[in-house]
XYZ file of C-alpha atoms in Angstrom:
776
model
C 0.008 -0.028 -0.087
C 1.257 3.746 -0.581
C 3.158 5.131 2.384
C 0.558 7.647 3.931
C 3.380 9.868 5.007
C 1.822 12.573 8.068
C 1.336 15.731 6.092
C -0.080 18.340 9.069
C 2.075 21.158 8.696
C 1.083 22.511 12.031
C 2.471 19.534 13.936
C 5.152 17.570 11.216
C 6.676 16.028 14.412
C 3.534 15.312 16.656
C 5.226 12.661 19.081
C 8.771 12.391 17.738
C 11.849 15.220 17.953
C 10.304 16.239 21.558
C 11.901 16.071 24.803
C 9.676 13.476 26.447
C 10.587 12.035 29.879
C 11.436 7.979 29.921
C 8.310 6.293 30.246
C 9.393 4.688 33.395
C 10.486 8.018 35.261
C 7.783 8.183 37.806
C 7.967 4.683 38.439
C 11.776 5.154 39.056
C 11.787 7.694 41.209
C 9.009 6.236 43.606
C 10.484 3.066 43.456
C 7.620 0.996 41.944
C 9.250 0.175 38.483
C 9.428 -3.641 38.923
C 12.436 -5.636 38.336
C 13.058 -9.166 38.000
C 13.471 -9.482 42.156
C 10.416 -7.303 42.465
C 8.039 -9.487 41.116
C 5.762 -11.468 43.923
C 7.090 -14.617 44.740
C 4.764 -17.728 44.014
C 4.255 -19.885 46.741
C 7.086 -22.616 46.963
C 9.528 -20.536 45.374
C 13.215 -21.518 46.551
C 16.515 -19.857 46.276
C 19.772 -20.981 44.327
C 23.132 -20.059 44.487
C 26.620 -21.347 42.694
C 29.354 -23.280 43.861
C 32.275 -21.365 42.317
C 35.892 -22.586 41.488
C 39.088 -21.808 43.871
C 41.561 -22.317 40.884
C 42.531 -20.810 38.002
C 43.187 -24.125 35.465
C 42.521 -27.488 37.039
C 40.939 -30.865 36.975
C 38.523 -32.091 38.795
C 39.398 -35.080 40.698
C 36.318 -35.530 42.873
C 33.785 -33.458 43.808
C 32.238 -33.792 47.836
C 29.029 -32.298 48.117
C 27.646 -34.003 51.234
C 28.592 -31.040 53.522
C 26.137 -28.869 51.360
C 23.296 -31.317 50.985
C 23.585 -31.659 54.860
C 23.835 -27.592 55.558
C 20.381 -25.594 56.916
C 17.498 -25.033 54.713
C 19.185 -27.455 51.447
C 16.683 -29.064 49.148
C 18.949 -30.025 46.243
C 22.337 -30.184 44.600
C 22.923 -30.191 41.103
C 26.319 -30.590 38.938
C 27.052 -30.918 34.681
C 25.819 -34.453 34.612
C 22.201 -33.395 35.911
C 21.016 -31.216 32.782
C 18.829 -33.600 30.418
C 20.238 -31.618 27.725
C 23.343 -29.772 26.733
C 25.280 -28.255 29.571
C 26.285 -25.223 27.315
C 25.862 -21.739 26.729
C 28.471 -20.195 24.352
C 26.404 -17.855 22.198
C 28.474 -18.635 19.003
C 31.132 -21.477 19.842
C 29.724 -24.220 22.040
C 33.072 -23.970 24.256
C 31.400 -22.314 27.179
C 29.596 -24.913 29.898
C 27.362 -23.577 32.362
C 28.617 -25.947 34.973
C 32.158 -26.870 34.933
C 32.462 -30.394 33.482
C 35.892 -32.329 34.489
C 37.883 -28.971 34.532
C 37.701 -25.607 35.518
C 39.230 -22.857 33.777
C 38.940 -19.599 35.940
C 38.491 -18.993 39.421
C 34.985 -18.484 40.044
C 33.744 -20.336 37.634
C 30.489 -22.352 38.642
C 30.871 -26.128 39.209
C 27.175 -27.022 41.143
C 24.127 -25.185 42.079
C 22.748 -25.674 45.199
C 18.872 -24.932 46.240
C 17.787 -23.950 49.544
C 14.794 -22.253 51.245
C 16.204 -18.766 51.274
C 19.075 -16.961 49.538
C 20.885 -16.730 52.288
C 20.928 -20.406 53.240
C 21.839 -21.161 49.519
C 25.070 -18.935 49.588
C 26.183 -20.130 52.930
C 25.749 -23.706 51.684
C 27.514 -23.157 48.200
C 30.648 -22.147 50.322
C 31.085 -25.787 52.011
C 31.315 -27.866 48.792
C 34.720 -29.762 48.956
C 36.598 -30.181 45.348
C 39.615 -32.117 44.922
C 41.801 -30.846 42.268
C 44.808 -31.855 40.005
C 46.590 -27.933 39.565
C 47.265 -27.257 35.846
C 49.278 -24.564 34.788
C 47.155 -21.289 33.953
C 48.074 -18.524 31.267
C 47.087 -15.453 33.052
C 48.039 -12.545 30.448
C 46.994 -11.526 27.052
C 50.548 -11.251 26.240
C 51.377 -14.666 27.273
C 48.625 -15.841 25.742
C 50.207 -14.723 22.386
C 53.541 -16.060 23.029
C 52.125 -19.459 23.588
C 49.883 -18.728 20.423
C 46.451 -20.002 22.682
C 43.803 -18.148 21.242
C 40.004 -19.275 21.560
C 39.831 -18.476 17.817
C 42.104 -17.902 15.030
C 43.983 -14.810 14.408
C 42.663 -12.372 11.615
C 44.135 -10.096 9.993
C 43.510 -7.232 7.285
C 45.270 -5.130 4.915
C 45.009 -2.225 2.325
C 48.260 -0.936 0.101
C 51.744 -1.641 0.893
C 52.264 -1.099 4.630
C 55.654 -2.305 4.384
C 56.615 -0.336 1.744
C 55.240 2.333 3.123
C 57.080 2.316 6.636
C 60.236 1.143 4.767
C 60.120 4.538 2.626
C 58.448 6.976 5.293
C 60.386 10.173 6.573
C 59.427 9.470 10.019
C 58.638 6.480 11.770
C 57.316 5.420 15.098
C 56.875 2.395 16.941
C 55.819 1.087 20.320
C 53.515 -1.005 22.773
C 50.931 0.282 24.607
C 47.717 -0.848 26.652
C 44.383 -0.582 27.556
C 42.161 -2.108 30.287
C 38.769 -4.019 30.670
C 35.950 -2.808 32.569
C 33.456 -4.380 34.700
C 29.897 -3.800 33.734
C 28.685 -2.786 36.775
C 25.080 -2.867 36.284
C 23.172 -1.787 39.311
C 20.912 -5.064 39.051
C 23.006 -7.974 39.386
C 22.225 -10.704 37.454
C 18.939 -12.785 38.146
C 16.664 -15.237 36.720
C 13.424 -16.337 38.068
C 12.332 -20.005 36.522
C 8.717 -20.938 36.930
C 7.816 -24.596 35.714
C 5.165 -25.021 33.211
C 2.537 -27.898 32.551
C 4.164 -30.533 29.969
C 7.611 -29.980 30.986
C 7.337 -26.098 29.601
C 9.679 -23.448 31.562
C 8.821 -19.445 31.848
C 11.995 -17.510 32.817
C 11.605 -14.039 34.206
C 15.250 -12.747 33.666
C 16.910 -9.880 33.587
C 18.764 -9.747 30.099
C 19.268 -8.063 26.980
C 19.023 -11.098 24.653
C 15.262 -13.225 25.664
C 15.608 -15.510 22.204
C 19.338 -16.430 23.244
C 17.899 -17.290 26.758
C 15.134 -19.229 25.017
C 17.452 -21.157 23.111
C 20.074 -21.959 25.988
C 17.239 -23.198 28.585
C 15.577 -24.994 26.062
C 19.024 -27.044 24.746
C 19.584 -27.162 28.376
C 16.707 -28.816 29.310
C 16.072 -30.827 26.224
C 12.942 -29.322 25.280
C 11.496 -27.350 22.029
C 11.751 -23.433 22.165
C 8.002 -23.199 22.194
C 7.739 -24.960 25.434
C 10.050 -22.170 26.877
C 9.099 -18.168 27.891
C 11.628 -15.622 28.473
C 10.402 -12.262 29.758
C 11.979 -9.195 30.507
C 10.181 -5.923 31.349
C 13.126 -3.814 32.359
C 16.525 -3.998 33.358
C 18.901 -2.191 36.026
C 21.522 -1.673 33.200
C 22.935 -4.034 31.130
C 25.786 -2.323 28.963
C 26.405 -5.634 27.350
C 27.051 -7.663 30.434
C 23.343 -9.362 29.743
C 23.535 -10.118 26.263
C 25.228 -13.517 26.353
C 26.399 -14.070 30.003
C 22.951 -14.171 31.649
C 22.420 -17.572 29.774
C 24.414 -19.252 32.570
C 21.902 -18.036 35.119
C 18.982 -18.376 33.736
C 20.183 -21.835 32.555
C 20.985 -22.985 35.906
C 18.017 -21.775 37.819
C 15.882 -23.606 34.824
C 17.323 -26.772 35.789
C 16.797 -26.573 39.428
C 13.006 -25.486 38.564
C 12.933 -28.836 35.962
C 13.816 -30.862 38.226
C 12.054 -30.046 41.592
C 8.856 -28.631 39.669
C 8.469 -25.812 41.960
C 10.118 -21.967 41.406
C 13.578 -21.191 41.563
C 15.106 -17.714 42.024
C 18.909 -17.335 41.164
C 20.192 -13.700 42.480
C 23.654 -13.270 42.333
C 25.306 -10.971 45.022
C 27.739 -8.299 43.671
C 31.070 -10.564 44.758
C 29.761 -13.655 42.889
C 28.297 -11.392 39.880
C 31.559 -10.142 39.229
C 33.777 -13.266 40.199
C 31.488 -15.235 37.459
C 30.813 -12.997 34.711
C 32.847 -11.500 31.820
C 34.028 -7.966 31.581
C 34.951 -5.128 28.735
C 38.231 -6.888 26.617
C 41.623 -5.586 27.498
C 43.719 -4.892 24.822
C 47.414 -4.887 23.963
C 49.020 -3.176 21.058
C 51.863 -3.257 19.053
C 51.962 -0.311 16.847
C 54.655 0.985 13.878
C 53.424 3.685 12.000
C 54.818 5.981 8.959
C 54.486 9.973 8.795
C 55.614 12.983 7.175
C 56.541 16.018 8.329
C 53.032 17.197 8.500
C 52.283 14.285 10.588
C 50.221 12.976 7.518
C 50.120 9.186 8.393
C 51.708 7.344 5.004
C 51.627 3.492 6.749
C 50.890 1.832 9.334
C 51.055 -1.950 10.982
C 48.890 -2.660 14.208
C 48.772 -5.579 16.156
C 46.188 -6.056 18.777
C 45.495 -9.062 21.604
C 42.904 -9.301 23.089
C 42.340 -10.906 26.725
C 39.379 -13.064 26.109
C 38.838 -15.452 28.840
C 38.724 -18.674 28.710
C 36.211 -19.176 26.242
C 35.266 -17.188 23.100
C 31.733 -15.995 23.916
C 32.034 -12.975 21.737
C 35.223 -11.875 21.179
C 34.842 -12.611 17.602
C 32.786 -9.880 16.653
C 34.405 -7.877 19.515
C 37.591 -8.332 17.619
C 36.229 -7.759 14.316
C 34.671 -4.393 15.210
C 38.209 -3.365 16.798
C 39.599 -3.998 13.298
C 37.134 -2.155 11.593
C 37.397 0.744 14.056
C 40.795 1.334 14.147
C 40.728 4.204 11.552
C 38.146 6.125 13.988
C 37.802 9.218 11.528
C 41.322 9.061 9.740
C 41.961 7.793 6.627
C 44.763 5.104 6.207
C 46.031 4.362 3.138
C 48.612 1.695 3.735
C 47.735 -0.595 6.774
C 48.163 -3.897 8.000
C 45.920 -4.783 10.897
C 46.042 -8.260 12.784
C 43.990 -9.002 15.562
C 44.375 -11.772 18.515
C 41.725 -13.200 20.945
C 44.105 -14.414 23.515
C 42.959 -17.397 25.788
C 43.428 -17.005 29.370
C 42.384 -18.647 32.360
C 40.243 -15.950 33.526
C 36.451 -14.774 33.063
C 35.328 -15.099 29.266
C 35.217 -11.610 28.402
C 32.047 -10.472 26.858
C 29.988 -7.608 25.017
C 30.595 -4.007 26.547
C 28.730 -0.840 25.705
C 31.300 -0.153 22.384
C 31.728 -3.727 21.595
C 35.548 -3.311 20.842
C 34.930 0.055 18.996
C 36.447 2.266 21.417
C 39.746 -0.190 21.684
C 40.170 -0.243 18.225
C 39.338 3.702 18.044
C 41.408 4.848 21.190
C 45.019 3.018 19.377
C 44.948 5.602 16.390
C 44.244 8.585 18.681
C 47.137 7.549 20.783
C 49.279 7.173 17.873
C 48.164 10.426 16.541
C 48.954 12.264 20.134
C 52.473 10.689 20.010
C 53.413 11.972 16.735
C 51.891 15.407 17.127
C 53.977 15.543 20.300
C 57.224 14.906 18.340
C 56.338 17.324 15.664
C 55.555 19.829 18.093
C 52.456 20.123 16.922
C 48.959 20.865 18.213
C 47.208 17.003 18.358
C 44.183 18.525 17.012
C 46.074 19.926 13.911
C 47.644 16.472 13.236
C 43.889 14.753 13.391
C 42.432 17.344 10.995
C 45.177 16.737 8.394
C 44.167 13.341 8.676
C 40.658 13.341 8.258
C 38.834 11.377 5.999
C 37.995 13.375 2.729
C 34.510 14.933 2.104
C 33.601 13.561 -1.291
C 34.603 11.181 -3.732
C 37.215 14.209 -5.280
C 39.080 14.013 -2.713
C 39.584 10.232 -2.695
C 40.147 9.639 0.841
C 36.779 8.455 1.570
C 36.635 4.409 1.536
C 37.676 2.731 4.994
C 40.264 0.376 5.060
C 37.383 -2.730 4.659
C 35.593 -1.253 1.673
C 32.869 0.714 2.942
C 32.264 4.429 1.851
C 32.089 7.003 4.391
C 29.209 8.775 2.505
C 28.111 10.743 4.948
C 31.094 12.668 6.473
C 30.389 15.440 8.636
C 33.454 15.574 11.206
C 35.057 18.226 9.508
C 32.134 20.551 10.031
C 31.342 19.149 13.477
C 34.791 19.750 14.874
C 35.354 22.960 13.306
C 31.744 23.916 15.681
C 33.007 22.694 18.587
C 36.744 23.845 18.481
C 34.837 27.377 18.253
C 32.265 26.884 20.711
C 34.710 25.405 23.340
C 36.920 28.334 22.439
C 39.633 25.588 22.016
C 42.808 27.885 20.485
C 42.067 30.490 23.583
C 42.457 28.015 26.168
C 45.124 26.123 24.720
C 47.298 29.621 25.170
C 45.918 30.073 28.699
C 46.935 26.493 29.999
C 50.167 26.993 28.571
C 50.570 30.323 30.638
C 49.490 28.453 33.702
C 51.532 25.562 33.479
C 54.566 27.689 32.713
C 53.990 29.391 36.277
C 52.806 26.246 38.065
C 55.309 23.889 39.067
C 53.207 21.234 40.913
C 49.350 21.452 39.826
C 49.380 21.274 35.872
C 46.663 21.597 33.123
C 45.590 19.780 29.958
C 43.488 20.542 27.320
C 42.488 17.691 24.466
C 40.028 17.388 21.691
C 39.295 14.071 20.314
C 36.750 12.868 17.541
C 35.251 9.810 16.559
C 33.367 7.914 14.011
C 31.141 4.712 14.765
C 29.436 2.396 12.594
C 25.895 1.409 13.111
C 24.667 -2.257 12.914
C 25.380 -5.708 14.249
C 28.779 -6.845 12.364
C 27.008 -10.130 11.618
C 24.551 -9.045 8.811
C 21.397 -11.653 9.718
C 21.228 -9.635 13.235
C 19.727 -6.720 11.779
C 16.574 -7.789 12.072
C 13.749 -6.859 14.569
C 10.073 -7.455 15.154
C 7.197 -5.707 16.720
C 3.234 -6.137 17.360
C 0.808 -2.961 17.845
C -2.569 -3.525 19.176
C -5.123 -0.815 19.257
C -8.234 -1.087 21.594
C -11.449 0.181 21.650
C -10.842 3.115 23.790
C -8.430 4.354 21.437
C -5.313 2.937 23.846
C -2.558 1.328 21.944
C -0.648 -1.045 23.117
C 3.133 -2.095 21.696
C 5.059 -5.165 22.078
C 8.567 -5.373 20.156
C 11.762 -7.439 20.707
C 14.168 -4.843 22.510
C 15.118 -4.364 25.803
C 14.496 -2.000 28.175
C 17.987 -1.340 30.159
C 17.264 2.276 31.037
C 18.617 3.562 27.822
C 14.830 5.187 26.787
C 14.089 2.490 24.252
C 10.694 1.770 25.153
C 10.014 5.629 25.277
C 11.380 6.121 21.601
C 9.452 3.536 20.250
C 5.984 4.620 21.868
C 6.777 7.886 20.157
C 6.867 6.335 17.127
C 3.879 4.637 17.578
C 2.169 7.334 18.667
C 3.222 9.755 15.929
C 2.348 7.150 13.212
C -1.048 6.745 14.851
C -1.314 10.579 15.452
C -2.370 10.147 18.824
C -0.801 11.401 22.301
C 2.344 9.817 23.868
C 0.298 9.175 26.971
C -2.299 6.938 25.076
C 0.472 4.344 24.134
C 2.151 1.251 26.075
C 4.948 -0.779 25.698
C 4.752 -4.129 27.087
C 7.390 -6.411 28.537
C 9.714 -8.284 26.296
C 8.284 -11.691 25.742
C 9.619 -14.596 23.380
C 6.062 -15.780 23.159
C 5.051 -12.433 21.360
C 8.002 -11.788 19.092
C 10.356 -14.849 18.425
C 13.596 -15.155 17.184
C 14.627 -11.602 18.136
C 18.132 -10.353 18.200
C 19.849 -8.734 20.892
C 19.481 -5.066 22.113
C 22.922 -4.557 21.368
C 25.244 -2.640 18.834
C 23.357 0.864 19.219
C 20.179 -0.938 16.949
C 17.599 -0.620 19.534
C 15.830 1.866 18.183
C 16.959 1.657 14.519
C 15.505 -1.772 14.249
C 12.544 -2.100 16.737
C 11.595 1.516 15.970
C 11.056 0.813 12.212
C 9.757 -2.462 13.067
C 6.980 -0.925 15.013
C 6.327 1.943 12.729
C 5.741 -0.433 10.014
C 2.786 -2.233 12.380
C 1.699 0.966 13.187
C 1.558 1.931 9.723
C -0.492 -1.024 8.456
C -3.064 -0.148 10.871
C -3.094 3.859 10.188
C -3.348 2.472 6.143
C -6.735 0.112 6.946
C -8.257 3.169 9.283
C -7.843 5.433 6.448
C -9.261 3.420 3.703
C -12.376 2.854 6.674
C -12.346 6.620 7.007
C -12.765 7.603 3.352
C -15.513 4.690 3.135
C -17.550 6.076 5.661
C -17.165 9.745 5.630
C -15.745 10.403 2.155
C -12.742 11.975 0.623
C -9.049 10.645 -0.783
C -7.208 8.281 1.154
C -3.917 10.612 0.062
C -5.385 13.437 2.336
C -6.473 11.439 5.022
C -4.308 12.889 8.522
C -3.652 11.136 11.750
C -2.774 14.044 14.460
C -3.576 15.307 17.705
C -5.698 12.375 18.555
C -7.941 13.180 15.672
C -8.279 11.717 11.984
C -8.865 14.239 9.529
C -11.042 12.986 6.606
C -13.093 15.091 3.889
C -12.807 18.177 5.818
C -13.505 16.914 9.124
C -11.935 15.756 12.341
C -12.998 12.335 13.814
C -11.916 11.583 17.323
C -9.596 8.510 16.578
C -11.269 6.483 19.527
C -14.659 7.160 17.376
C -13.134 5.887 14.378
C -11.978 2.970 15.643
C -14.693 2.015 17.370
C -16.748 2.151 14.230
C -13.728 0.075 12.399
C -14.232 -2.769 14.963
C -18.051 -3.094 13.974
C -17.068 -3.048 10.495
C -14.821 -5.765 11.045
C -11.408 -3.697 10.403
C -8.472 -5.694 11.835
C -7.026 -2.934 14.685
C -3.799 -4.999 15.413
C -0.979 -5.561 13.031
C 2.566 -7.159 13.291
C 5.641 -5.547 11.894
C 8.863 -6.356 10.673
C 12.173 -4.728 9.433
C 15.348 -5.569 7.923
C 18.268 -3.118 8.086
C 19.156 -2.837 3.779
C 22.267 -2.778 2.027
C 24.585 -4.390 4.202
C 26.821 -7.101 3.754
C 30.133 -8.605 5.391
C 32.723 -10.904 4.110
C 34.119 -12.302 7.443
C 37.042 -14.130 5.757
C 38.535 -11.023 3.855
C 37.076 -8.995 6.530
C 35.903 -6.400 3.816
C 32.060 -4.892 2.920
C 29.718 -2.521 3.968
C 29.308 -3.862 7.567
C 27.500 -0.322 8.711
C 23.795 1.266 7.850
C 25.537 4.572 8.978
C 28.264 6.063 10.942
C 27.396 8.363 14.330
C 29.892 11.443 14.612
C 30.870 13.470 17.826
C 33.750 15.155 19.397
C 34.778 16.327 22.758
C 37.188 18.765 24.586
C 38.416 17.958 28.057
C 40.322 20.301 30.647
C 41.667 18.654 33.452
C 43.920 19.511 36.237
C 46.671 16.997 37.782
C 48.427 17.056 40.843
C 52.239 15.582 40.108
C 52.937 14.838 43.489
C 49.956 12.708 44.102
C 48.838 11.630 40.926
C 45.164 12.946 41.676
C 43.324 14.703 38.799
C 40.315 16.383 38.352
C 38.072 16.925 35.322
C 37.438 21.082 35.320
C 35.144 21.358 31.953
C 33.852 18.774 29.030
C 32.263 20.119 26.054
C 30.805 16.839 24.049
C 28.787 17.429 20.804
C 27.257 14.255 19.488
C 25.411 13.580 15.637
C 22.293 11.940 16.825
C 20.584 12.950 13.391
C 16.834 14.225 13.584
C 16.843 13.114 17.212
C 13.680 11.283 18.094
C 14.076 12.075 21.733
C 16.981 14.962 22.665
C 16.360 14.843 26.323
C 17.023 11.031 26.261
C 19.949 11.372 23.612
C 21.656 14.274 25.859
C 21.099 11.884 28.669
C 22.649 9.123 26.808
C 25.544 11.335 25.807
C 26.344 12.349 29.373
C 25.993 8.487 30.848
C 28.287 7.077 28.161
C 31.230 10.021 28.866
C 31.196 9.330 32.633
C 31.298 5.476 31.852
C 34.073 5.796 29.495
C 35.567 8.108 31.462
C 35.867 5.575 34.098
C 37.197 2.715 31.790
C 39.973 5.096 31.089
C 40.968 6.428 34.333
C 39.748 4.744 37.816
C 38.553 1.309 37.080
C 41.234 -1.385 37.328
C 40.651 -4.929 37.240
C 43.241 -6.405 39.058
C 44.042 -10.442 39.057
C 46.789 -12.045 41.569
C 49.228 -14.767 40.861
C 47.013 -17.233 41.400
C 44.236 -16.023 38.795
C 41.862 -14.767 41.082
C 40.207 -11.473 40.528
C 40.886 -9.370 43.431
C 38.774 -5.940 42.468
C 35.406 -7.784 42.570
C 33.576 -5.538 44.659
C 32.707 -1.813 45.028
C 35.213 -1.893 47.791
C 38.261 -2.147 45.710
C 36.716 -1.654 41.953
C 36.220 2.218 41.656
C 33.680 3.355 38.980
C 32.690 7.342 38.680
C 30.904 8.800 41.575
C 28.897 12.313 41.534
C 32.292 14.424 42.651
C 33.936 12.966 39.302
C 31.476 14.356 37.171
C 32.590 17.911 36.256
C 30.754 20.819 37.247
C 30.755 22.549 34.114
C 29.827 19.638 31.562
C 28.215 21.298 28.291
C 26.306 18.186 26.301
C 24.795 19.604 23.082
C 23.436 17.571 19.706
C 25.221 18.299 16.378
C 22.190 19.633 13.774
C 22.199 17.034 11.465
C 19.882 14.572 9.273
C 20.861 10.927 8.591
C 21.571 10.025 5.159
C 20.406 6.415 5.744
C 16.942 5.781 6.096
C 16.736 5.194 9.604
C 13.585 6.022 11.718
C 12.666 9.350 11.422
C 16.205 9.974 9.909
C 18.067 9.770 13.549
C 21.098 8.088 14.627
C 21.731 5.814 17.258
C 22.853 7.281 20.754
C 24.045 4.108 22.808
C 27.803 3.202 22.308
C 28.852 5.983 20.227
C 29.463 8.443 22.980
C 31.636 6.168 24.921
C 34.439 7.184 22.613
C 33.924 10.948 23.708
C 35.870 10.640 26.857
C 39.188 9.857 24.872
C 39.533 13.494 25.454
C 39.769 13.231 29.046
C 42.448 10.516 28.836
C 44.507 12.547 26.468
C 44.279 15.995 28.406
C 45.787 14.117 31.106
C 48.571 12.857 29.214
C 48.934 16.156 28.187
C 49.278 17.762 31.713
C 51.660 15.356 32.519
C 53.678 16.330 29.294
C 53.758 20.021 30.419
C 56.341 18.959 33.256
C 58.853 18.459 30.369
C 57.188 21.161 28.187
C 55.666 19.156 25.938
C 58.369 17.781 24.438
C 58.487 14.280 25.997
C 55.631 11.809 25.158
C 54.386 10.546 28.855
C 53.976 6.287 29.157
C 50.585 6.641 30.317
C 48.289 3.403 30.545
C 45.041 3.138 30.584
C 43.179 3.269 33.141
C 45.122 6.454 33.886
C 44.870 5.641 37.767
C 47.018 8.260 39.996
C 49.421 5.808 40.461
C 49.868 5.175 36.423
C 50.064 8.933 36.364
C 52.548 9.102 39.061
C 54.523 6.589 37.199
C 54.229 8.557 34.222
C 55.216 11.936 35.439
C 58.519 10.425 37.371
C 58.859 8.898 33.806
C 58.840 12.188 31.765
C 61.228 14.000 34.779
C 63.586 11.664 34.142
C 63.969 11.136 30.771
C-alpha cells in the first residue's frame, strides 16, 4: 500500500523529536518500577546459589557435596551431569559449559548449583563444597597467550595498500607498545533469573537479559525441550551495558535446571561479589604499532597488532575483535595499513560485550598514535587529527575505509570546527600554557578528540526486528517489540514512533514487557541498534493499522485516502476531524483489523568475514569532545574541570533522552580510562570484585562545567525518522579526558616528551608517567 506520510504542517513532528521524559521515570523515582527481583514470589519458591571454583586451571578429580546437602535449609544440589540436554551456554562457539565438567578454567567458574529455602541458606551452603583438584598451569596474561599461541579463535588480519613499503620509505617512523584495561559493566541490578515450571515440561523464565531469544535457546537446549515450551520475559533491566547480552544465559539455565527437576519456582540472584567473579568484562587490549608519517603528521602507512584478553572461552570475542579492526581508523583515512587481531585465551573470566563492543579499543589506538606523532613534531594534536581526517567527497579520494565501505556522510570536519569554536579551544590552549609555565606542581591539560562509529551488527543477519501493535476500542495502544529496556529509553522512543504514526498523544501508548511468546527470534538489544530496528518494526506495524483506518474513514466519511491525516488524537478526513477512538470503534464494528505485526531488516548490508571486507554498517555516528583537566604531579590526583561534547544524533527522536545518554556514556567511558582497574593476583583470582576495590566514577568525578549538545544533522540513511543511534558511540567521547591528562603530564617537560601513560590512568599510573617524564 501507499506510504501515508504525515502531512499535518502544524505538527510535522507530533510526538517524535520532542524531549519527552522516560516512560518509567515516575516509577523509577517512586520506587515502584518492577525489576525481576521485585516480582511477587509464587508459593513454593526456592532460592539457588552457585558453587564456584577456587582454581584458575585444574582438572576436577572429585566433588564432595555431602556437607552442602547437609547444610541448613538445603533442598537439592545439581552438577553438570544433571542437565537433561546440553550443558552449554556459548553464544557462537559451544565452548562454554554452564557448570564446569571435569575441568575448571578460571577462579569463580560455577561447578554446582545448590537450592535452599532462602537466598542466605543457599549462599552459605555453596561455600561448603569440597573439590579435589589436579592443578594445571594457567595462562593469566594476554601477551603470555600470544607468546604461547593460545587463542579462543584463529587470528584475524586485514590489509590495504602496501604498509611495509610505506614504512620502509617514510621520512618518519614511530614504533611502540601500549595497553588499555578491561572494565566491569557494574549494572546496578545484578544477574538474576526466576524460573517457573509450567505444564508439559514447559518453563517460564523471568530474566534480566538483553537477549531473551538467546536465553530461550539456551534453556531449551539445556532441558532438551523445544523452544516453543520456553517463555522468556524481561520487563526492564537495571542496566546492562553488554554484560547481559550473552552471559545472562548461565543464570537463566541454572535456575531452569533446578526448576525442571524440583517442579518448583527457583530464583537465582547473584550477589555483587559472585556476579563480578563469575561474569566477563570489557576486553583488555594490548597493542604493538609501527607507523610512518611525514613532516606535517600525515600518516603514510601503519601496522597494528591487537591482542585481547578473551578469557577461557570464545563468547563474543570474535565479533569484538572484528569491530576493533573496523574502528582502528576512527575518523582517519589510512591508505596503507596492515592490521592483525588475536583473541588470547587466558584462564580468567570469559570476556564479553560491553558498550562500544571493541569499537573503543580499536579507535583509541589511532588516537594514541596521533597524540604521539603530534608531540614528536611539536604540533597541536588537533591539527594533526584534522590533517588525517577522511575526505568529504569522492573527488578527494580519501573516503573509503580500509574494509571497503564508503564514508558517504562524513560531517566530522564541520562538527569538529563547531566544537573547536564553541569550546574556545585555541584560547584555552594558550591560557593553559601560561598557567603551566607558572605552576610547578599543578598542571593543566586540554584535548579535543573526535569519533566515527559504525551502526549495525557486524553479523548481517542480526539486523532484523519484529513488533506487534494493538489498538483497543478506547483508543489506547499497546506495543510489544523484540528490544529490551535497560534504562536507555528504548521503550519511550518506540512509543513515540507509534504515537506519531497514529497521530495520538504519547500518553495513549504503552509498551509491554519483552516476551519470546510474542516476538520470536529476536536479536539482542545491542550494537546501538535498539531504536533503529525496533522503531522501524513498530512503525511498520502502526502504519498498516493507519492505512486500514484511512481506507475505512474514506468509505465512511468520504474524501481521498491520500488526504487523510492522523494528528492530535484526531483523524482528519474529507474536511472534518473525528476523534481517533470514534473511528476505531466504528472500524471494529465493521470488522476492520485493529492490530498488526511489523518487521524490519536493515538494507544494503554485506560483510565477508573471511576477507574482512564489505559494508557492515548502515551509517556512521560522529562526535567530538573537549576536556580540560588539572593534575597534581605530587600525588597523581586529577580533576576534570570542564567537558564540552557535541554528538551527532541525526534528527533526534528524543533530545532529552539522547543528551542523557551522551552524558552517561561520557562518564562511563571516563571511568574505563581513568579509575576502573581490574586486577588479578598471581593465582588468577580477581581481587577487584566489589565496590570496595573497584572504583566506578561517582558524582564528584563529574565536571561542574559539563556542556553537552546535539549536532544539527539529518541521517543520510533511511533510519527511523532520520535519527541516529546514541547508545554506544558517545562512549568514545571521553578519549579527550585521557589525552588531556597525558597533555598535563607532558607539560612537566614543556610538552616535548611523550608520557608512557597506560589506561586506566589511575593516580598510580599518572605518578609513574610523571616520574618517567621527569627522568627522561
